XYZ file of C-alpha atoms in Angstrom:
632
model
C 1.310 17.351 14.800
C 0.831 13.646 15.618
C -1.715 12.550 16.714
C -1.772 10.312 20.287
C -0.813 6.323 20.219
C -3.674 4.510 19.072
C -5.628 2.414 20.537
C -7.462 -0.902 19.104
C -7.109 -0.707 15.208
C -9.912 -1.613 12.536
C -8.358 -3.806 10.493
C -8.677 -5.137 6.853
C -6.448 -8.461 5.748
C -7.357 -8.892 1.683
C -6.417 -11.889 -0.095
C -6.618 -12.289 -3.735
C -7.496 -15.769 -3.510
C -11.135 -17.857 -2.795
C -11.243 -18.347 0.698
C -12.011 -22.297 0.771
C -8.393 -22.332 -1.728
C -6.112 -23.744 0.373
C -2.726 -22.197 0.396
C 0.260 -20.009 1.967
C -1.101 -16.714 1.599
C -4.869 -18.035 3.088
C -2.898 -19.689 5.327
C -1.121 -16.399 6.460
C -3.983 -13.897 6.227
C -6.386 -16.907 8.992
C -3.588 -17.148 11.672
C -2.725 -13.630 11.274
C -6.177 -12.461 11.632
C -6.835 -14.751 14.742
C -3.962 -13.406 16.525
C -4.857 -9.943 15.562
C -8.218 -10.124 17.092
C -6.833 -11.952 20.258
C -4.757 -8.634 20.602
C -7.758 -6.613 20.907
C -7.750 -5.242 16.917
C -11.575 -6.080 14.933
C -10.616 -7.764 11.962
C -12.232 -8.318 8.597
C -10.826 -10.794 5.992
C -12.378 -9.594 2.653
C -12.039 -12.163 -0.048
C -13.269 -13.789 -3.366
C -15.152 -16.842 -2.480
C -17.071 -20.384 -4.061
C -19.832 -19.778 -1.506
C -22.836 -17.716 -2.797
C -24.387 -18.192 0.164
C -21.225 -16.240 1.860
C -21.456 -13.451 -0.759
C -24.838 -13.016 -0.658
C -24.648 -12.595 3.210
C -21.736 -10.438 2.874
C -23.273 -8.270 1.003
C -26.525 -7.968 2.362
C -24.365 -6.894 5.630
C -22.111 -4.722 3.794
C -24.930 -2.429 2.857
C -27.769 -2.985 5.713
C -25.295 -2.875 8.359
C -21.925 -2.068 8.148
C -21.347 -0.095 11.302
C -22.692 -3.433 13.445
C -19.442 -5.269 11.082
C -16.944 -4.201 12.948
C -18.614 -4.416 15.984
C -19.125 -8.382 15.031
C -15.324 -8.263 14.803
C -14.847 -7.474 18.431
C -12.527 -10.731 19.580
C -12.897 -12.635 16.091
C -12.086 -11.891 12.638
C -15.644 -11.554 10.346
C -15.015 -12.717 6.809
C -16.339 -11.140 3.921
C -16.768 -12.534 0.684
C -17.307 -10.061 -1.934
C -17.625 -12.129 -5.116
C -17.841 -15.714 -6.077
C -14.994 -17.055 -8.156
C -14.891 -20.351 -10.151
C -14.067 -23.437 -7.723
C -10.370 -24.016 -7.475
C -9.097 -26.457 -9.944
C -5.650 -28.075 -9.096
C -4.514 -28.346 -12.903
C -5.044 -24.523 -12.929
C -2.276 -21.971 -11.127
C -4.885 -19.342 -10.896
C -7.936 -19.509 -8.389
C -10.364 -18.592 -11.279
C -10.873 -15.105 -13.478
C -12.111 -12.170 -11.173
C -16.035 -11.362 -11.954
C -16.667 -7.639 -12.779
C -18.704 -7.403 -9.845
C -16.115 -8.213 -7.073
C -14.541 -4.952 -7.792
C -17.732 -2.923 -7.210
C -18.408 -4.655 -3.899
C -14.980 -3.992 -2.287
C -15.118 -0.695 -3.653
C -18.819 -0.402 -1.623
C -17.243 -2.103 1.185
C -14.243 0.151 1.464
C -16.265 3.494 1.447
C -18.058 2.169 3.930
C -16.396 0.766 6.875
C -14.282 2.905 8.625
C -11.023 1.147 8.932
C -7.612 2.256 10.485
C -5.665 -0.041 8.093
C -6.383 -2.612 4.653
C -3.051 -4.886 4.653
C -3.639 -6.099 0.881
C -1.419 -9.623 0.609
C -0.097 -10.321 -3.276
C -1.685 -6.835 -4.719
C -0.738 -7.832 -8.348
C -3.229 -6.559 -10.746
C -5.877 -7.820 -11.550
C -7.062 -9.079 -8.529
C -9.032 -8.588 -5.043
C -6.113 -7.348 -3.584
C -5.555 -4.647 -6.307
C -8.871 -3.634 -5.923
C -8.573 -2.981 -2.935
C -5.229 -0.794 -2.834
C -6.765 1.310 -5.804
C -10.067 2.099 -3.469
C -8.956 1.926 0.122
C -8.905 5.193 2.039
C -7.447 4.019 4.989
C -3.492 3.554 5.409
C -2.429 0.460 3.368
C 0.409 -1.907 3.927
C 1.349 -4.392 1.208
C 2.201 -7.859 1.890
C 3.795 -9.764 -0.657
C 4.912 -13.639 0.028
C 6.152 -15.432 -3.429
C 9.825 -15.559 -3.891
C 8.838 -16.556 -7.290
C 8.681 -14.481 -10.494
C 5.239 -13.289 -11.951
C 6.282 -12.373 -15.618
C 2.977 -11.093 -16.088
C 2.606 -8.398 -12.963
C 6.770 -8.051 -13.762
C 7.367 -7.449 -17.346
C 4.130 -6.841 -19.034
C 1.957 -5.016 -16.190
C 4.630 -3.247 -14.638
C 4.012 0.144 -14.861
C 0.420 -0.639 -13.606
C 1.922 -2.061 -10.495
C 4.113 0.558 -9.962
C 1.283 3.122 -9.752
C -0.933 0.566 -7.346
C 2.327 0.418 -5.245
C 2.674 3.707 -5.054
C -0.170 3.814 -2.936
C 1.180 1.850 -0.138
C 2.289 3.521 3.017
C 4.217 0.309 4.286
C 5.553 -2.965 2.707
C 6.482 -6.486 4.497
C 8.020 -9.395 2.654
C 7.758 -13.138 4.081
C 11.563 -13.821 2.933
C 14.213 -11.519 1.780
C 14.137 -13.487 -1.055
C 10.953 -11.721 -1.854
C 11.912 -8.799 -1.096
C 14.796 -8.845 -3.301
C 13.014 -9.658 -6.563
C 10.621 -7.761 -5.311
C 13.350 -4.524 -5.307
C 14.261 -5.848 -8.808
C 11.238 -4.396 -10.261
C 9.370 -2.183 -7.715
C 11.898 -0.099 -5.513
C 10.981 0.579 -2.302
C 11.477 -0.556 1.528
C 10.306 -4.125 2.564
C 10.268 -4.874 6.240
C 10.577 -8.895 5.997
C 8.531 -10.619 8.553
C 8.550 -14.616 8.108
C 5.528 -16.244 9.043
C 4.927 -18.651 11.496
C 3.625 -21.873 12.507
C 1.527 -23.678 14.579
C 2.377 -25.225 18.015
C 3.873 -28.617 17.646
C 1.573 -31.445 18.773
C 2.505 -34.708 20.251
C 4.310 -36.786 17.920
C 3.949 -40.847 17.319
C 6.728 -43.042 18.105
C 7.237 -44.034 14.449
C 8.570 -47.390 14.282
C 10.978 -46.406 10.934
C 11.577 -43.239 9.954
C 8.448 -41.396 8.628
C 9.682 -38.883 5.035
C 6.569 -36.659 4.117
C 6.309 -34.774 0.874
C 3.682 -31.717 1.278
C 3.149 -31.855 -2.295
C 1.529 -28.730 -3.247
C 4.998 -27.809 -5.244
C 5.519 -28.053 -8.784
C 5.209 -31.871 -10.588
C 8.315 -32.574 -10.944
C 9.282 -32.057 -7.599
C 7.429 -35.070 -6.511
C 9.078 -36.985 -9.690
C 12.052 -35.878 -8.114
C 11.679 -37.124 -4.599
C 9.979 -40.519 -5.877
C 13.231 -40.766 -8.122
C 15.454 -40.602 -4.514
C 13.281 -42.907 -3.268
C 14.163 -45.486 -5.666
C 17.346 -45.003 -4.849
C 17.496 -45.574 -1.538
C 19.370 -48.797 -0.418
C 16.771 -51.407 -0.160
C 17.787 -52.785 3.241
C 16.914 -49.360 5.185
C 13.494 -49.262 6.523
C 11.673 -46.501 6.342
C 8.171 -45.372 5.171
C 6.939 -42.087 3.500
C 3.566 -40.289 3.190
C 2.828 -37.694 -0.015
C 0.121 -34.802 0.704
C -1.098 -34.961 -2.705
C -3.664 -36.637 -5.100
C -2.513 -39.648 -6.273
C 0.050 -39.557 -9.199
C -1.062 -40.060 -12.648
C 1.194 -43.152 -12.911
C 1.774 -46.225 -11.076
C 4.415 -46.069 -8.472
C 5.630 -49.858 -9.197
C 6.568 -52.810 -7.080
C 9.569 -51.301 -4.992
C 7.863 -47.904 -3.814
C 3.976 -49.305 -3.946
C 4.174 -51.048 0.146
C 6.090 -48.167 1.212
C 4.848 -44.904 0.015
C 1.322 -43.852 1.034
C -0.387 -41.091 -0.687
C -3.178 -39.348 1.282
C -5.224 -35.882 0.510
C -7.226 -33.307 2.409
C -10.504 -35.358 2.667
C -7.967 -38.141 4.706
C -6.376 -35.598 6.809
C -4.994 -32.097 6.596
C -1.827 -31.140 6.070
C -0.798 -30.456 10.020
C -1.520 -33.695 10.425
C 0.717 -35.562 8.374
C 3.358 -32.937 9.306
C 2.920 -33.726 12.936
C 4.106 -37.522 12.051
C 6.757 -36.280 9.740
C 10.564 -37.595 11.025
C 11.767 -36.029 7.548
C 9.946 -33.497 5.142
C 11.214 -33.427 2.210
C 10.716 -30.220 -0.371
C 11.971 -30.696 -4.049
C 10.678 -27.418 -6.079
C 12.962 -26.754 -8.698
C 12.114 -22.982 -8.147
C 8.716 -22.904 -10.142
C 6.519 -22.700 -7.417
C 8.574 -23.729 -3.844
C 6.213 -23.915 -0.592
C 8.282 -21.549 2.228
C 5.537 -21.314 4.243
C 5.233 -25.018 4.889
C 8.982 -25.467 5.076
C 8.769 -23.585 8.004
C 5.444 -25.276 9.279
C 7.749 -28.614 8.679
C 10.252 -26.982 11.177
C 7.427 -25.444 13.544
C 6.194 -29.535 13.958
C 9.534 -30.432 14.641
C 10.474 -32.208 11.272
C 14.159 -32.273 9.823
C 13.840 -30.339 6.642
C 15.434 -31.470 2.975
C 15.345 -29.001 0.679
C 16.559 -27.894 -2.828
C 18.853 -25.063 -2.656
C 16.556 -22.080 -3.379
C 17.086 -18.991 -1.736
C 13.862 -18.629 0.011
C 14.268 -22.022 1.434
C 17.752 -21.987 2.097
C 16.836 -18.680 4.012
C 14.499 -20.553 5.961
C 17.398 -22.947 6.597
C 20.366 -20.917 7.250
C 21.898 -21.734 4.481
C 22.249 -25.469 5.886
C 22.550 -25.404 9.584
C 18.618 -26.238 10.110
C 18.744 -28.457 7.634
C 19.743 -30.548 4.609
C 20.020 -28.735 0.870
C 20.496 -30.417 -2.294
C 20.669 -28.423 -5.624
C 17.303 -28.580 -7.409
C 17.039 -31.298 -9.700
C 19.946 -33.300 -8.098
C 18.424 -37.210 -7.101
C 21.305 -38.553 -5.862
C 22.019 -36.053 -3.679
C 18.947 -35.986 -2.022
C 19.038 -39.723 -1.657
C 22.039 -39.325 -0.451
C 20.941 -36.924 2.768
C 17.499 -39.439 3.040
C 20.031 -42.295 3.218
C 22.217 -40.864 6.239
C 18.974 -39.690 8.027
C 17.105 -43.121 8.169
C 20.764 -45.437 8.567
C 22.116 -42.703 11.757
C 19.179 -42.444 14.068
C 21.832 -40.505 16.241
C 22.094 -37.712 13.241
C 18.396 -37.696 12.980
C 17.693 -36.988 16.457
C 20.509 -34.602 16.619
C 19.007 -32.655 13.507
C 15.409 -32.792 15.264
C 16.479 -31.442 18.204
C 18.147 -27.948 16.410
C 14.339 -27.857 15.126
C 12.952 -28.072 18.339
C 15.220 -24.856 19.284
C 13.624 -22.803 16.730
C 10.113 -23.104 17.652
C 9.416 -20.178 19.961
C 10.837 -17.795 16.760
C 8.528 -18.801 14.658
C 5.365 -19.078 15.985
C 2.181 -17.094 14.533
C 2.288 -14.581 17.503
C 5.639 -13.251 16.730
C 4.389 -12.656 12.908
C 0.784 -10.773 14.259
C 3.164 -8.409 16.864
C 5.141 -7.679 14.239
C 2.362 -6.788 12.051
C 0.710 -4.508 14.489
C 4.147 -2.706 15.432
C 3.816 -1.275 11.528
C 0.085 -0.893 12.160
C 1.025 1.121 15.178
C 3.897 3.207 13.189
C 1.216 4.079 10.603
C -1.675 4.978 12.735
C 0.838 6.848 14.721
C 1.712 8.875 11.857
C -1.396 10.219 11.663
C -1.838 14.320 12.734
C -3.612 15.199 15.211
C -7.463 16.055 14.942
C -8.159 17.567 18.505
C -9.219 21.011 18.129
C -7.301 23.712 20.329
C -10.633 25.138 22.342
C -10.111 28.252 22.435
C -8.987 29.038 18.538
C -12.019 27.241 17.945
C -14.226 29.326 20.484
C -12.283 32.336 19.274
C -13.569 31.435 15.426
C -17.042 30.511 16.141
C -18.059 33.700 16.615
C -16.594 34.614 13.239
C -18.169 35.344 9.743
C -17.682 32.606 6.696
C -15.464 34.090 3.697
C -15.043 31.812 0.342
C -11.042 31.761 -0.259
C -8.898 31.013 -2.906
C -5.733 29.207 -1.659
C -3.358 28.951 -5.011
C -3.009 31.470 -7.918
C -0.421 33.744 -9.782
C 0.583 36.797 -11.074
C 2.768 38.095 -14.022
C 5.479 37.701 -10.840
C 5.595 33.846 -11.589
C 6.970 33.226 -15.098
C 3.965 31.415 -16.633
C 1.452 34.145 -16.398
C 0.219 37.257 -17.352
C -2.009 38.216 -14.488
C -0.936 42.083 -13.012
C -1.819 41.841 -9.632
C -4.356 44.803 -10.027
C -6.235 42.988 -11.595
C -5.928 39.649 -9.616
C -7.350 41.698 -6.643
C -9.684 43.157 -8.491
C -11.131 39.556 -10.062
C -10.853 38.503 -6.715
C -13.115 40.900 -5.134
C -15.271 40.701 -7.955
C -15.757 36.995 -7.766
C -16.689 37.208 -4.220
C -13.676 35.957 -2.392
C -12.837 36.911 1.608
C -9.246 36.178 0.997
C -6.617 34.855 -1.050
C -3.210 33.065 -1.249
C -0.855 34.673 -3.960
C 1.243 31.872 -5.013
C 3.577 32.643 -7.435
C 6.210 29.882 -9.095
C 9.504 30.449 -7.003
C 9.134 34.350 -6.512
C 7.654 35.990 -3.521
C 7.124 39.284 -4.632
C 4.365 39.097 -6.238
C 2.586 37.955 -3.009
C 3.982 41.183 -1.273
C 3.051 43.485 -3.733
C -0.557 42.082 -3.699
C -0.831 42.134 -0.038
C 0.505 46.272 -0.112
C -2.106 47.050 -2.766
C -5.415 44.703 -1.414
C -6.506 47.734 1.404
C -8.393 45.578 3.403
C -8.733 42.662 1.051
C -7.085 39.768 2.851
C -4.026 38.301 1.210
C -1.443 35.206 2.338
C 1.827 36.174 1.030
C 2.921 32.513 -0.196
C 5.204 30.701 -3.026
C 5.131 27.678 -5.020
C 8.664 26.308 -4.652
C 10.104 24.010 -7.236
C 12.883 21.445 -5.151
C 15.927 19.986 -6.705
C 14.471 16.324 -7.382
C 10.853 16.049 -5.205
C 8.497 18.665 -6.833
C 6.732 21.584 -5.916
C 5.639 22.571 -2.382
C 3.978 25.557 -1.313
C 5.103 27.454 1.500
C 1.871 30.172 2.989
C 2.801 32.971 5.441
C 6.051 33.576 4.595
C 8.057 36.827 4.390
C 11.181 35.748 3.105
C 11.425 34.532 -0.750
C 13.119 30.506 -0.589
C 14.982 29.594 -3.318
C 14.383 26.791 -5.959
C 16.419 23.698 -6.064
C 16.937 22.370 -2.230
C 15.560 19.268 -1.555
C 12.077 18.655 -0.317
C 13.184 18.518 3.891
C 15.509 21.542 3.346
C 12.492 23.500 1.585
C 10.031 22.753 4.438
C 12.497 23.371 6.818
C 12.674 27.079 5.588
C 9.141 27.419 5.847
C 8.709 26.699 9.062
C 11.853 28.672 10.454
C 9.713 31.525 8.824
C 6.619 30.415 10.883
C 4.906 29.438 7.543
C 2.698 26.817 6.700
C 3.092 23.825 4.328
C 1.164 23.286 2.142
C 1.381 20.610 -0.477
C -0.647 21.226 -3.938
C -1.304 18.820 -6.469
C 0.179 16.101 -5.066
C -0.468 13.039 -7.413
C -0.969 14.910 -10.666
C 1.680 12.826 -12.965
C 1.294 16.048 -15.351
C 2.676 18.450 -12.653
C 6.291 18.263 -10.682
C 4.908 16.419 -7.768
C 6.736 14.742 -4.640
C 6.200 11.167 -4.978
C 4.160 9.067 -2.254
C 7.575 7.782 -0.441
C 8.627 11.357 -0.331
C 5.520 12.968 1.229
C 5.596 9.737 3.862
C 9.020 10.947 4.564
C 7.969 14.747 5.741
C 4.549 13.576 6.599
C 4.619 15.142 10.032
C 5.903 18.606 8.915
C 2.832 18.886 6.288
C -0.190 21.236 7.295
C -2.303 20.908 4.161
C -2.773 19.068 1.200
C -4.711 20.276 -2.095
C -7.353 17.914 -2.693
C -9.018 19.473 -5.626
C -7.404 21.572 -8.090
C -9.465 22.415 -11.266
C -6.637 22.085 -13.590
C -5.667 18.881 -13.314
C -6.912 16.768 -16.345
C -7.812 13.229 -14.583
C -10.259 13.561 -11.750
C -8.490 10.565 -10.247
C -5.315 12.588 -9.255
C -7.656 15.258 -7.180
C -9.400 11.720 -5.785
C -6.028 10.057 -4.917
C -4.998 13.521 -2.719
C -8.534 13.248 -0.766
C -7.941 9.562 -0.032
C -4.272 10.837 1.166
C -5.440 13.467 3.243
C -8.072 11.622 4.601
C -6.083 8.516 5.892
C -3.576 11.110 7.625
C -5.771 13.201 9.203
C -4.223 16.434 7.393
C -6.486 19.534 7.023
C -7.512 19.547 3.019
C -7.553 22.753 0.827
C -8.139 23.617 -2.454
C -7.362 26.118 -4.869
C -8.098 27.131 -8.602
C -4.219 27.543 -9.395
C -5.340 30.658 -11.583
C -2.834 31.864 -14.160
C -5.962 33.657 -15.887
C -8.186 36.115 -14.183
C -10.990 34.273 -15.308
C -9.989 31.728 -13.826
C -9.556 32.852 -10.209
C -12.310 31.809 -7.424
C -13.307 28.538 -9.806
C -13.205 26.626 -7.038
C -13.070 27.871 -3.385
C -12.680 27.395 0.772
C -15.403 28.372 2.570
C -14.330 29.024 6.182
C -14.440 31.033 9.188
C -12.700 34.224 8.636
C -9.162 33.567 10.562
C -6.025 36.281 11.124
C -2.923 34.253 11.053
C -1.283 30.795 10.089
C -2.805 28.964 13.387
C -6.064 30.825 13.051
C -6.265 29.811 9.429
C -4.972 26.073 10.128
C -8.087 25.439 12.957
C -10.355 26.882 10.547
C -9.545 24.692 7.601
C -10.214 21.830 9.427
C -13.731 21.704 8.767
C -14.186 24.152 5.559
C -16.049 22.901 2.933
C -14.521 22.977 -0.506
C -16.980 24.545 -3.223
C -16.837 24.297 -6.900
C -17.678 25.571 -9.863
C -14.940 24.812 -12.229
C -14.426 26.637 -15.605
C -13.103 25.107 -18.357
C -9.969 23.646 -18.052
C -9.499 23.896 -22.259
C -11.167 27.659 -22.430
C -8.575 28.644 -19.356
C -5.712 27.005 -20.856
C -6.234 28.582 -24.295
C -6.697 31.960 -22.495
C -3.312 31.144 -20.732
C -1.337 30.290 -23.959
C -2.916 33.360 -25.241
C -1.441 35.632 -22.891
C 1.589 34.293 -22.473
C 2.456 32.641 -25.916
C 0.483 33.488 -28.830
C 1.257 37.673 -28.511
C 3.842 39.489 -29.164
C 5.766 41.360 -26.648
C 4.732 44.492 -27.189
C 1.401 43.563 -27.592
C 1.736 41.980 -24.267
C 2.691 45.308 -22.476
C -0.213 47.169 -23.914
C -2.771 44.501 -23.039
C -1.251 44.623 -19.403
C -1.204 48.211 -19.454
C -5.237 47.874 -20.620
C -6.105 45.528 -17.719
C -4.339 47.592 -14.964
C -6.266 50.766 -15.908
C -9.568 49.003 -16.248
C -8.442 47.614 -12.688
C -7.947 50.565 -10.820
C -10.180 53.009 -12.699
C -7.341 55.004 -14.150
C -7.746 56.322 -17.202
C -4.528 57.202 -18.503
């Protein structure tokens, strides 16, 4: 069941970058945020930073006060920094190495604050951002900007990526661009949402023609726009203005009157796009600036740009603009040329600009945003308790109970149900599910044989490509091999519950994360701790899963030994039925005492491996009678 629309969101935005770095995805993550918080949501930007003084505050507040954080979010985004990086350097491509300690702080931060969604922005490994999708527990959307390759995060950390990915429950893309090399390498859907710009501001009456160069591209895409310049007839008059730090050489006598070259301690980049005529963008592909191409358009400049996808994109392939293949001077002198000697085609090209702005201004990108927020936090069951089950239950005694195990039904184990029920009752257990691989009557013969002992009939049912899913109170055996929706579906026309069990183990057949999103609202329980999974961090992965949906969690020892059986336990009020069982689970408490995974997995190969047949049958025959008190 879903649970009702949502109403104002707790919000993370996570960059991987210092905050004081300025650049696209910064860029993105401020605006957003400030729109986001205008809509009612309480934002928090968590982020490396050069400020100790901002860590240090951070987290002081993180860990004094973290309720009263969100509340400081009410109507304005609250940023975090939660580790101080190197200061930027702009001969480096990175934003400085990640300290060790970052990592523990949004880990601290993240357990803490209750948050509706983290929206992690370029969640390549290592980095804030990947930190952040491996420890979040709230629903995660990835936002990835680049239409660049990162051979590193591509080729050589790629299977790391994939399993970070995996734990994202949506994913946006600035360009298709980026979401198509993005598909390339990590398969999944992108929902592309283009970001925005700021509202245009009044622009001078430029005497010539004013070409700006936002320079924060690659070097040789200034080399290549100083190169056009050159070029340009020298009876056109026209002036031009380079965001940058000066270049290492000298411009010489014909560009040295006409070109100005300013920086961020002059004026900031909105600035000199607001008195931009022409901006011109140059990248060769290495590192190309979308985000400001379209902040060019937003301030009503006539764009020039090399014919990259991500910018031609921008540009509809030509009709918002001018392209010029990368690299290709005379070209580009060629459209610079026309624009300064036609003022007509200039003002004709400004004026398809001007059309554009209301598309792409930063409220569009935040509404879009929160409409997958919504989605997600939509998704979510329902946590409302029905009254009177619960009244109905109150009154009712605990019971410990054992939600997955097998008998020598399922074709993995040895275990005669005599003596499953008679382990069961020894261990101290109120109730158990009978679970066996793809075969139902093992279940039933349990449940005719338990007199009195409470037993869900229930089967673990391998699907054709999308792992195992257990179905409890059932009558009817299902058969292997549908697919995951057809399986469900057959549990529920039975009146069954779902029930999903080791969900992330990579060791077991397991539906993927993109497959349990799919069926998300048909699932009634997840297994959050099973005792035989190897690596803790699978059971870990399932709580964070459960928790984020709002899906009742169980747990069960998966027994395919009797000694084995009860190693780990629901303690609940005693229930009779599937939606007397459901409202109880909801607040059971899971307790463990796990045997050892190598002794019961030696005792499993034992039994089912390492003895003969007929040995087999006369062990069996053993157990029974000790079972049931036979003697013959």
């Amino acid at each position: 069941m879903r649970a009702a629309g949502p109403g104002p969101l707790a919000i993370a935005q996570v960059t991987p970058f210092a905050w004081e770095v300025a650049n696209e995805v910064n860029e993105y993550v401020a605006r957003v945020s400030d729109e986001l918080a205008a809509l009612g949501h309480r934002v928090l930007i968590i982020t490396p930073s050069e400020s100790s003084s901002l860590v240090r505050d951070s987290r002081r507040a993180i860990r004094s006060r973290p309720d009263e954080l969100l509340d400081d979010a009410a109507g304005r985004p609250v940023v975090l920094g939660v580790g101080e990086v190197l200061a930027f350097s702009p001969a480096r491509r990175r934003t400085g190495s990640l300290p060790v300690d970052v990592a523990r702080t949004i880990e601290e931060a993240l357990s803490v604050l209750a948050l509706d969604v983290v929206n992690v922005h370029e969640p390549f490994a290592p980095s804030a951002s990947s930190v952040a999708l491996r420890h979040s527990r709230a629903l995660n959307v990835g936002s990835f900007h680049a239409p660049t390759e990162r051979i590193l995060s591509t080729q050589l950390t790629r299977p790391l990526s994939r399993l970070l990915f995996a734990r994202l429950d949506a994913r946006t893309a600035s360009y298709a661009a980026t979401r198509n090399l993005l598909q390339r390498y990590f398969p999944g859907d992108y929902r592309v949402i283009r970001p925005g710009s700021d509202p245009p501001v009044p622009r001078p009456a430029n005497p010539t023609p004013e070409l700006v160069m936002i320079a924060t591209e690659e070097r040789a895409a200034l080399r290549t726009f100083l190169r056009a310049l050159r070029s340009l007839p020298r009876e056109l008059e026209w002036h031009a203005t380079v965001w940058s730090r000066r270049p290492a050489a000298p411009l010489g006598r014909l560009l040295r009157d006409r070109v100005a070259f300013v920086d961020a301690d002059e004026c900031d980049e909105a600035q000199v796009l607001a008195g931009a005529d022409v901006a011109v963008f140059a990248s060769d592909g290495d590192r190309a600036t979308p985000g400001t191409l379209v902040r060019a358009l937003g301030a009503g400049a006539v764009a020039v740009a090399s014919r990259l996808p991500a910018y031609e994109e921008v540009l509809a392939d030509g009709e918002r603009g001018f392209v010029f293949e990368p690299g290709e001077t005379q070209t580009l002198a060629a459209h610079l040329t026309r624009l300064i000697a036609e003022p007509e085609l200039l003002a004709r090209s400004a004026s398809q600009t001007r059309e554009l702005r209301d598309s792409l201004g930063w409220p569009r990108v935040a509404a879009e945003l929160e409409r997958i927020y919504v989605e997600l936090a939509g998704r979510r069951h329902d946590q409302a308790s029905d009254r009177k089950l619960r009244a109905r239950l109150s009154s009712r005694s605990l019971i410990d109970v054992d939600l997955h195990m097998h008998t020598d039904h399922s074709y993995d184990c040895a275990t005669p149900v005599e003596v499953l029920l008679a382990q069961a009752r020894g261990r101290g257990l109120g109730a158990i599910a009978v679970t066996d691989h793809n075969e139902i009557s093992g279940a039933l013969e349990a449940r005719a044989k338990a007199h009195g002992f409470k037993v869900i009939v229930g089967e673990e049912i391998k699907t054709a490509e999308q792992g195992e899913v257990i179905g409890l109170f059932i009558e009817e055996k299902i058969p292997r091999g549908m697919t995951l929706e057809q399986t469900i579906a057959e549990i529920k026309r039975q009146g069954g519950l779902v029930y999903v069990p080791h969900p992330f183990d990579r060791m077991h057949s397991v539906p993927d994360y993109e497959h349990l999103l799919a069926v998300i609202d048909d699932v009634d329980a997840i297994e959050v701790f099973n005792p035989r999974i190897a690596i803790s961090e699978f059971n870990e992965e399932a709580v964070r899963f459960a928790a984020k949906y709002h899906i009742p969690a169980g747990a069960g020892s998966d027994a395919h030994v009797p000694q084995g059986l009860g190693s780990v336990r629901i303690r609940m009020r005693d229930f009779d039925g599937p939606d007397e069982f459901l409202e109880s689970l909801r607040d059971a408490d899971i307790i463990r005492n796990p045997a050892s995974l190598l002794y019961v997995q030696a005792l499993k190969f034992l039994q089912n491996k390492a003895m003969p047949e007929g040995a087999r049958k006369a062990s069996r025959e053993r157990r029974v009678r000790r079972a049931t008190g036979r003697k013959s």
